Short mmCIF file of C-alpha atoms and ligand atoms in Angstrom, two decimals:
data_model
loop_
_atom_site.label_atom_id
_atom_site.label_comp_id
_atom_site.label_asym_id
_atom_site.label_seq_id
_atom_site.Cartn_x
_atom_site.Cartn_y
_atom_site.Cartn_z
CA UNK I 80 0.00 0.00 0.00
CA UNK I 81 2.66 2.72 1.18
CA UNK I 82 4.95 1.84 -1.95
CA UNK I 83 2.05 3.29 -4.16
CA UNK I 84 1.22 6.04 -1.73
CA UNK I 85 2.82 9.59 -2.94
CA UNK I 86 6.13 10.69 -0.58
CA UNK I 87 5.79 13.21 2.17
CA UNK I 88 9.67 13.42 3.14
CA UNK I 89 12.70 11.40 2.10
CA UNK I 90 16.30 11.89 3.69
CA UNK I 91 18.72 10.92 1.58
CA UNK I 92 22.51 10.31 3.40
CA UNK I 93 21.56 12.72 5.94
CA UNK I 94 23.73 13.80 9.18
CA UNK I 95 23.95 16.16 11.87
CA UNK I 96 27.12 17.31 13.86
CA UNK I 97 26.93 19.16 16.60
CA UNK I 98 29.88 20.91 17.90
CA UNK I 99 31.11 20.18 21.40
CA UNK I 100 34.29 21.88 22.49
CA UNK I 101 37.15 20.79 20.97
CA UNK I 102 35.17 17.89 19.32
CA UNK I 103 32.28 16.91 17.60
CA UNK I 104 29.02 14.54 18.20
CA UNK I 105 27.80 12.87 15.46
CA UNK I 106 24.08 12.80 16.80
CA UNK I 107 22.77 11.78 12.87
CA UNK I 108 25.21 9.52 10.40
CA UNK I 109 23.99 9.13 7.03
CA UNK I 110 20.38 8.45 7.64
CA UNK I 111 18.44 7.48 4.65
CA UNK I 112 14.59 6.56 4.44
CA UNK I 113 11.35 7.91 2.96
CA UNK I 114 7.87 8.86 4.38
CA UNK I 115 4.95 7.61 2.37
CA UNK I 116 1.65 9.40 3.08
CA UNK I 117 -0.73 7.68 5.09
CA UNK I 118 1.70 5.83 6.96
CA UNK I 119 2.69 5.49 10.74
CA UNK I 120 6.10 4.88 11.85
CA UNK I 121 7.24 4.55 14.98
CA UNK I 122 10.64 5.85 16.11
CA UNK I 123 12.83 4.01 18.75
CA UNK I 124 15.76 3.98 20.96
CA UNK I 125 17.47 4.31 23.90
CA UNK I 126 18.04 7.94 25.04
CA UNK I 127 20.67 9.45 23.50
CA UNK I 128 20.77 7.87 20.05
CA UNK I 129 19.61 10.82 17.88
CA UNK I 130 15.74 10.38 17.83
CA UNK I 131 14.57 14.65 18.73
CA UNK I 132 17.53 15.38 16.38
CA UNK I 133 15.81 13.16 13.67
CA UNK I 134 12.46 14.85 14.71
CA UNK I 135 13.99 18.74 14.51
CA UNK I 136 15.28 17.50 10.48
CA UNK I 137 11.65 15.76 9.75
CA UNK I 138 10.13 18.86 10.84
CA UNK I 139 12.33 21.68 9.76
CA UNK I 140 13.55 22.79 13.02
CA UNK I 141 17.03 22.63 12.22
CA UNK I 142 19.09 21.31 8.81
CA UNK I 143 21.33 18.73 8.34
CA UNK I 144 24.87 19.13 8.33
CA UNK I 145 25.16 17.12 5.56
CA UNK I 146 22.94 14.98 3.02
CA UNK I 147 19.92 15.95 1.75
CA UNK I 148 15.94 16.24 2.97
CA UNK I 149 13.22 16.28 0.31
CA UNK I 150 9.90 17.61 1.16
CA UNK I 151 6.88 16.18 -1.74
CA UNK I 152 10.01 15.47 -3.49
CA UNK I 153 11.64 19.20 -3.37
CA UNK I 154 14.52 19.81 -1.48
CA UNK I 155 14.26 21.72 1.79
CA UNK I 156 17.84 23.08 1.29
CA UNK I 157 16.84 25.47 -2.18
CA UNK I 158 13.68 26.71 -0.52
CA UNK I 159 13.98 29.93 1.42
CA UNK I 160 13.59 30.51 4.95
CA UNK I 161 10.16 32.10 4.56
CA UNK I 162 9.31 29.45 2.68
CA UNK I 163 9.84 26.83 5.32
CA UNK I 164 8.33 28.35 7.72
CA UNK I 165 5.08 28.18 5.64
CA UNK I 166 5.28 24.24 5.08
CA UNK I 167 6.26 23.85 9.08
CA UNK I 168 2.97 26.12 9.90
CA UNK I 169 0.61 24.62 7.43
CA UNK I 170 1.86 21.23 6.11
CA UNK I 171 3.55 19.58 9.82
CA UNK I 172 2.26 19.58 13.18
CA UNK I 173 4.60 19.04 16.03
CA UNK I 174 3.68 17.30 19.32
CA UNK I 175 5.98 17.32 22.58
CA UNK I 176 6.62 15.55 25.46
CA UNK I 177 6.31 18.78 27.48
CA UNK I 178 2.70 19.55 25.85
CA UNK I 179 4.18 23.21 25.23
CA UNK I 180 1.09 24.69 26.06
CA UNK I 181 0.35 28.73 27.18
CA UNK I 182 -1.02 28.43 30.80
CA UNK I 183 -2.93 31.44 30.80
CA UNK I 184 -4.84 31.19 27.32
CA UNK I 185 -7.98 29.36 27.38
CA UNK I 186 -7.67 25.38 25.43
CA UNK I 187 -9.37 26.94 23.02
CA UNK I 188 -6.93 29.49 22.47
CA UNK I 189 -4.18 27.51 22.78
CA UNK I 190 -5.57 25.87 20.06
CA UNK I 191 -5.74 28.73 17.49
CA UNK I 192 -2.30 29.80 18.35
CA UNK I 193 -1.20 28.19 14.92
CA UNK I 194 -4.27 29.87 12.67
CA UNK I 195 -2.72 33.26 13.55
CA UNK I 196 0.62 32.75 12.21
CA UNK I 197 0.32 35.05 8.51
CA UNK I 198 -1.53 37.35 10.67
CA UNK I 199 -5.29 37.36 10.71
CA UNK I 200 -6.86 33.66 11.06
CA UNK I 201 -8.51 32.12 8.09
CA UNK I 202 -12.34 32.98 7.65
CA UNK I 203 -13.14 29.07 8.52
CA UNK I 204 -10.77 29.31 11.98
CA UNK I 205 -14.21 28.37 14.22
CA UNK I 206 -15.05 25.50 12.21
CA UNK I 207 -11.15 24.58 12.20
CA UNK I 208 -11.05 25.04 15.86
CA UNK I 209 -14.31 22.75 16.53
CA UNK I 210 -12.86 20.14 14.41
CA UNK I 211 -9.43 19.92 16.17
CA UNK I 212 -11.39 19.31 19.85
CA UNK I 213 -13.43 17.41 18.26
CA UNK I 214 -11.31 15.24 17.54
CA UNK I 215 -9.59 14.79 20.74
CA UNK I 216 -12.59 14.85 22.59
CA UNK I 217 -11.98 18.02 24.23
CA UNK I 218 -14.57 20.24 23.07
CA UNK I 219 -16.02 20.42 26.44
CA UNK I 220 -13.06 21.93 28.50
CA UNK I 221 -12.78 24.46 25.28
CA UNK I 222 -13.01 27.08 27.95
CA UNK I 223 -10.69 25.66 30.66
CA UNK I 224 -6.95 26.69 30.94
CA UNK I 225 -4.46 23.89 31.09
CA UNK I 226 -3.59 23.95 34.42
CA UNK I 227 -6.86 22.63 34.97
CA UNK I 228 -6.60 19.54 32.96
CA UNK I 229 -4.88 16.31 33.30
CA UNK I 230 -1.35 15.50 31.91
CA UNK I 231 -3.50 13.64 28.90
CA UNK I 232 -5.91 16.04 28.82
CA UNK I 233 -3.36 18.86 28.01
CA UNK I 234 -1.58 16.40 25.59
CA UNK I 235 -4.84 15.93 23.70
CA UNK I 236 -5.24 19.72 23.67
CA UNK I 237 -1.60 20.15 22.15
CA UNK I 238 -2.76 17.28 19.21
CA UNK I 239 -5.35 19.55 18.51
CA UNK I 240 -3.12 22.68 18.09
CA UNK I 241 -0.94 20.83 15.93
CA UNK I 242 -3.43 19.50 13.68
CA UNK I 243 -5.62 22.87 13.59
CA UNK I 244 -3.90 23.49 10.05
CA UNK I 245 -5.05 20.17 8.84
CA UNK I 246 -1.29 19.21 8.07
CA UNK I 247 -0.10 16.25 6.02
CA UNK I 248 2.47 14.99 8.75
CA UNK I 249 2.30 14.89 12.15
CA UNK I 250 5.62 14.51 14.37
CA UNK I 251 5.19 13.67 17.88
CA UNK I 252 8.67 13.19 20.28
CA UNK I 253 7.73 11.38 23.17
CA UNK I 254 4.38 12.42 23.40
CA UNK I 255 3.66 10.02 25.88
CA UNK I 256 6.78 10.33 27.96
CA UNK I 257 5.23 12.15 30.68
CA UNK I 258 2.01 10.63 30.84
CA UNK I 259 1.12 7.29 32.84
CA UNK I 260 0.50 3.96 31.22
CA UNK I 261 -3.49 4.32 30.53
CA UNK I 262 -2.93 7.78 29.52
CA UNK I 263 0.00 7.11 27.30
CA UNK I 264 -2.33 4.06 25.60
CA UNK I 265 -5.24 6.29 25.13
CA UNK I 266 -3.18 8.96 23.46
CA UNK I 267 -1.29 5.81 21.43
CA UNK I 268 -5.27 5.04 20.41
CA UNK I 269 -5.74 8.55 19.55
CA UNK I 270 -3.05 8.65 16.98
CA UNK I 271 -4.15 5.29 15.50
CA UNK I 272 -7.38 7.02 14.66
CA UNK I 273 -5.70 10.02 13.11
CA UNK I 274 -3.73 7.91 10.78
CA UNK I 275 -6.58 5.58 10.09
CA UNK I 276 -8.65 8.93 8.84
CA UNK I 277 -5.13 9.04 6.59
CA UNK I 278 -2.96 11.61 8.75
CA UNK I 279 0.70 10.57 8.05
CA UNK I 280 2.27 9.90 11.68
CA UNK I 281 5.84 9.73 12.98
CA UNK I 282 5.79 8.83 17.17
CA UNK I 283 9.35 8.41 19.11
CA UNK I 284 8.98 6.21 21.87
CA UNK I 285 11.60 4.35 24.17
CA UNK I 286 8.31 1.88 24.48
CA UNK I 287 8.59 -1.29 22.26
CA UNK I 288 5.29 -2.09 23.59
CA UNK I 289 3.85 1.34 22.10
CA UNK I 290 6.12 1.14 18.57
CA UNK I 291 4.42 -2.28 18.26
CA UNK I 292 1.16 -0.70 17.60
CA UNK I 293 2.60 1.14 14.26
CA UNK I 294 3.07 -0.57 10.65
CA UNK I 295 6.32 0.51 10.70
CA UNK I 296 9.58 1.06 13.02
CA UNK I 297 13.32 2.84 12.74
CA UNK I 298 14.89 1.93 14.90
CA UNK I 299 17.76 4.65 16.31
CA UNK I 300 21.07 3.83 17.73
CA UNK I 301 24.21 6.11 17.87
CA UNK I 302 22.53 8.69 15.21
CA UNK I 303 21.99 5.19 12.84
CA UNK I 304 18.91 5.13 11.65
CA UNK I 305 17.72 1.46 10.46
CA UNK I 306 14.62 -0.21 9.46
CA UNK I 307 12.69 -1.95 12.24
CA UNK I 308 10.56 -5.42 12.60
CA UNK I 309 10.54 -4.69 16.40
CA UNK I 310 7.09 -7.19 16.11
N1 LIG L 265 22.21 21.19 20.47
C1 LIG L 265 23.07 20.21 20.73
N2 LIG L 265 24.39 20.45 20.87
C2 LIG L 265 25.27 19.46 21.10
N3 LIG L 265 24.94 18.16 21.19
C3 LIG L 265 23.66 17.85 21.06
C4 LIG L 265 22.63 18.84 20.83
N4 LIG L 265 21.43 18.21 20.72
C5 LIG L 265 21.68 16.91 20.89
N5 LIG L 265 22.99 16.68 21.10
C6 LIG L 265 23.65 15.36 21.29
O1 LIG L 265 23.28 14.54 20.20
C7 LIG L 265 23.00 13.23 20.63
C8 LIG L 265 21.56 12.86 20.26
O2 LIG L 265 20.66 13.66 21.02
P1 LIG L 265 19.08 13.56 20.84
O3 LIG L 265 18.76 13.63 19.41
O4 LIG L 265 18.47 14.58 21.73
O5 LIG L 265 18.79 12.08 21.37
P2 LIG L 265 17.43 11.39 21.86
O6 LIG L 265 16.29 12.26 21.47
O7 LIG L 265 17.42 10.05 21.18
O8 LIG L 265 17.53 11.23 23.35
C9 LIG L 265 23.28 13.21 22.12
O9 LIG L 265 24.59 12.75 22.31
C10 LIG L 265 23.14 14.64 22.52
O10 LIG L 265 23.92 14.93 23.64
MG1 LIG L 266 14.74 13.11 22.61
#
């Protein structure tokens, strides 16, 4: 199915160096894979191995040091600035560990953060809004402010902000990494639903348990990306 499915992002021989003092780390070597739309991968490994530093290239929060990242087959590195910032706002929505939220906005606010980002919101930013709580089953704390929610209940409020611009990928780092075990699977069913209504999703996860849930698995391990069968 995926092989036929039209490609969302492909790294091609990508790495990232970061420099540290005197030396170097090499937190991404020559990473090479491609993101199908429709399709849910699952990230994994132990902390350390490169897996937010995969997540920052995926979504355009930092480049690669070297190699190459194509984006519906155009590469991110000839696009300007401006013009990445539009296909991280409106194509890719990013999900947290830390939820990220604004504690004094209301969820629903918090929600149309991303709406506002060319300026004024779009003309259908209600029914946009709706649809995003909807989803997550939060339209009836639309009025609360996060503090008084529940670790899962803010986490489903920041999956709605990041798909309130309807956006072909969704990233998530450790979105369940600070969430207990029924939480984390009820935010693990969550994104099962999303993809099955054909959002493309990427999830890191230390959890085999949780990557077993997802078609497919890369597995990370000092900045070496390979292909999983974790199941
Ligand atoms: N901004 C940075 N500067 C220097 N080293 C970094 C930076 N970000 C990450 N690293 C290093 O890169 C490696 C991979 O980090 P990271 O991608 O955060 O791993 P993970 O998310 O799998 O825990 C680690 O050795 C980390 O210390
Ligand atoms: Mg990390």
């Amino acid at each position: 199915m995926t092989a036929a499915a039209p490609e969302v992002l492909r790294l091609d021989r990508v790495g990232k160096r970061y420099p540290m003092g005197d030396t170097v780390v090499d937190a991404l070597v020559d990473a090479s894979f491609t993101l199908h739309e429709g399709e849910a991968v699952a990230i994994l490994g132990p902390s350390g191995s490169g897996k937010s530093t995969l997540m920052h290239l995926l979504g355009f929060l930092d480049s690669p040091s070297s190699g190459e990242i194509l984006f519906e087959g155009r590469p991110v590195a000839v696009i300007t600035e401006r013009q990445r910032a539009q296909i991280r706002a409106e194509k890719i929505g990013f999900v947290f560990q830390a939820f990220n939220l604004l504690p004094r906005l209301t969820v629903r606010a918090n929600v149309a953060l991303p709406l506002s980002y060319h300026g004024s919101p779009p003309a259908d930013a209600d029914a946009r809004i709706a649809r995003a709580l909807a989803l997550v089953d939060m339209t009836h704390r639309a009025h609360h402010r996060p503090g008084e929610l529940s670790g899962g209940q803010r986490q489903r409020v920041a999956i709605a902000r990041a798909l309130v611009n309807e956006p072909r990928i969704l990233l998530a780092d450790e979105p369940t990494g600070n969430l207990d075990t029924k939480t984390a699977a009820a935010i693990l069913d969550l994104f099962k639903e999303l993809n099955r209504l054909g959002r493309t999703i990427v999830v890191v996860t230390h959890s085999p348990e949780i990557a077993g849930h997802f078609r497919r698995q890369l597995h990370v391990l000092d900045g070496r990306v390979k292909e999983g069968g974790a199941r």
